[in-house]
Short mmCIF file of C-alpha atoms in Angstrom, two decimals:
data_model
loop_
_atom_site.label_atom_id
_atom_site.label_comp_id
_atom_site.label_asym_id
_atom_site.label_seq_id
_atom_site.Cartn_x
_atom_site.Cartn_y
_atom_site.Cartn_z
CA MET A 107 -23.61 -8.52 21.22
CA ILE A 108 -20.37 -8.74 19.23
CA SER A 109 -20.56 -7.70 15.59
CA THR A 110 -18.59 -9.79 13.09
CA GLU A 111 -19.36 -7.45 10.22
CA VAL A 112 -16.20 -6.05 8.64
CA LYS A 113 -16.48 -2.91 6.58
CA GLN A 114 -14.07 -2.77 3.68
CA LYS A 115 -12.51 0.37 2.26
CA THR A 116 -9.93 1.10 -0.40
CA ILE A 117 -8.39 4.20 -1.88
CA ALA A 118 -10.10 5.87 -4.85
CA LYS A 119 -7.10 6.01 -7.17
CA GLU A 120 -3.40 5.16 -7.43
CA ILE A 121 -1.02 7.53 -5.65
CA SER A 122 2.79 7.65 -5.52
CA LEU A 123 5.08 9.29 -3.00
CA LYS A 124 8.80 10.00 -3.37
CA GLY A 125 11.31 10.70 -0.65
CA VAL A 126 14.68 9.78 0.81
CA GLY A 127 15.27 6.47 2.58
CA LEU A 128 15.83 6.89 6.32
CA HIS A 129 18.80 4.53 6.60
CA THR A 130 20.11 4.46 3.02
CA GLY A 131 19.79 8.09 2.01
CA LYS A 132 18.71 6.86 -1.44
CA GLU A 133 15.67 8.19 -3.32
CA VAL A 134 12.65 5.92 -2.88
CA CYS A 135 9.21 5.77 -4.47
CA LEU A 136 6.15 4.23 -2.80
CA THR A 137 2.99 3.54 -4.82
CA PHE A 138 -0.43 2.75 -3.33
CA LYS A 139 -2.99 1.12 -5.64
CA PRO A 140 -6.70 0.45 -5.04
CA ALA A 141 -7.38 -3.14 -3.96
CA PRO A 142 -10.08 -5.40 -5.38
CA GLU A 143 -12.95 -6.50 -3.14
CA ASN A 144 -12.07 -9.05 -0.41
CA HIS A 145 -8.34 -8.49 -0.88
CA GLY A 146 -5.79 -7.99 1.88
CA PHE A 147 -2.54 -6.07 1.99
CA ALA A 148 0.24 -6.94 -0.45
CA PHE A 149 3.74 -5.46 -0.51
CA LYS A 150 6.01 -5.99 -3.51
CA ARG A 151 9.67 -5.01 -3.69
CA VAL A 152 10.41 -4.20 -7.30
CA ASP A 153 14.10 -3.50 -6.67
CA LEU A 154 14.73 -7.25 -6.34
CA GLU A 155 13.55 -8.22 -9.82
#
């Protein structure tokens, strides 16, 4: 029997990480935010706005 049930999980709260870009050497900041139910992954580059 193959189960089609998909368990969803998200993070409990927003978290940010700072570091140095591997190829650019510039400071970078990455923020993870909790997702709403039935939502996939979304990546947004804010440096292009």
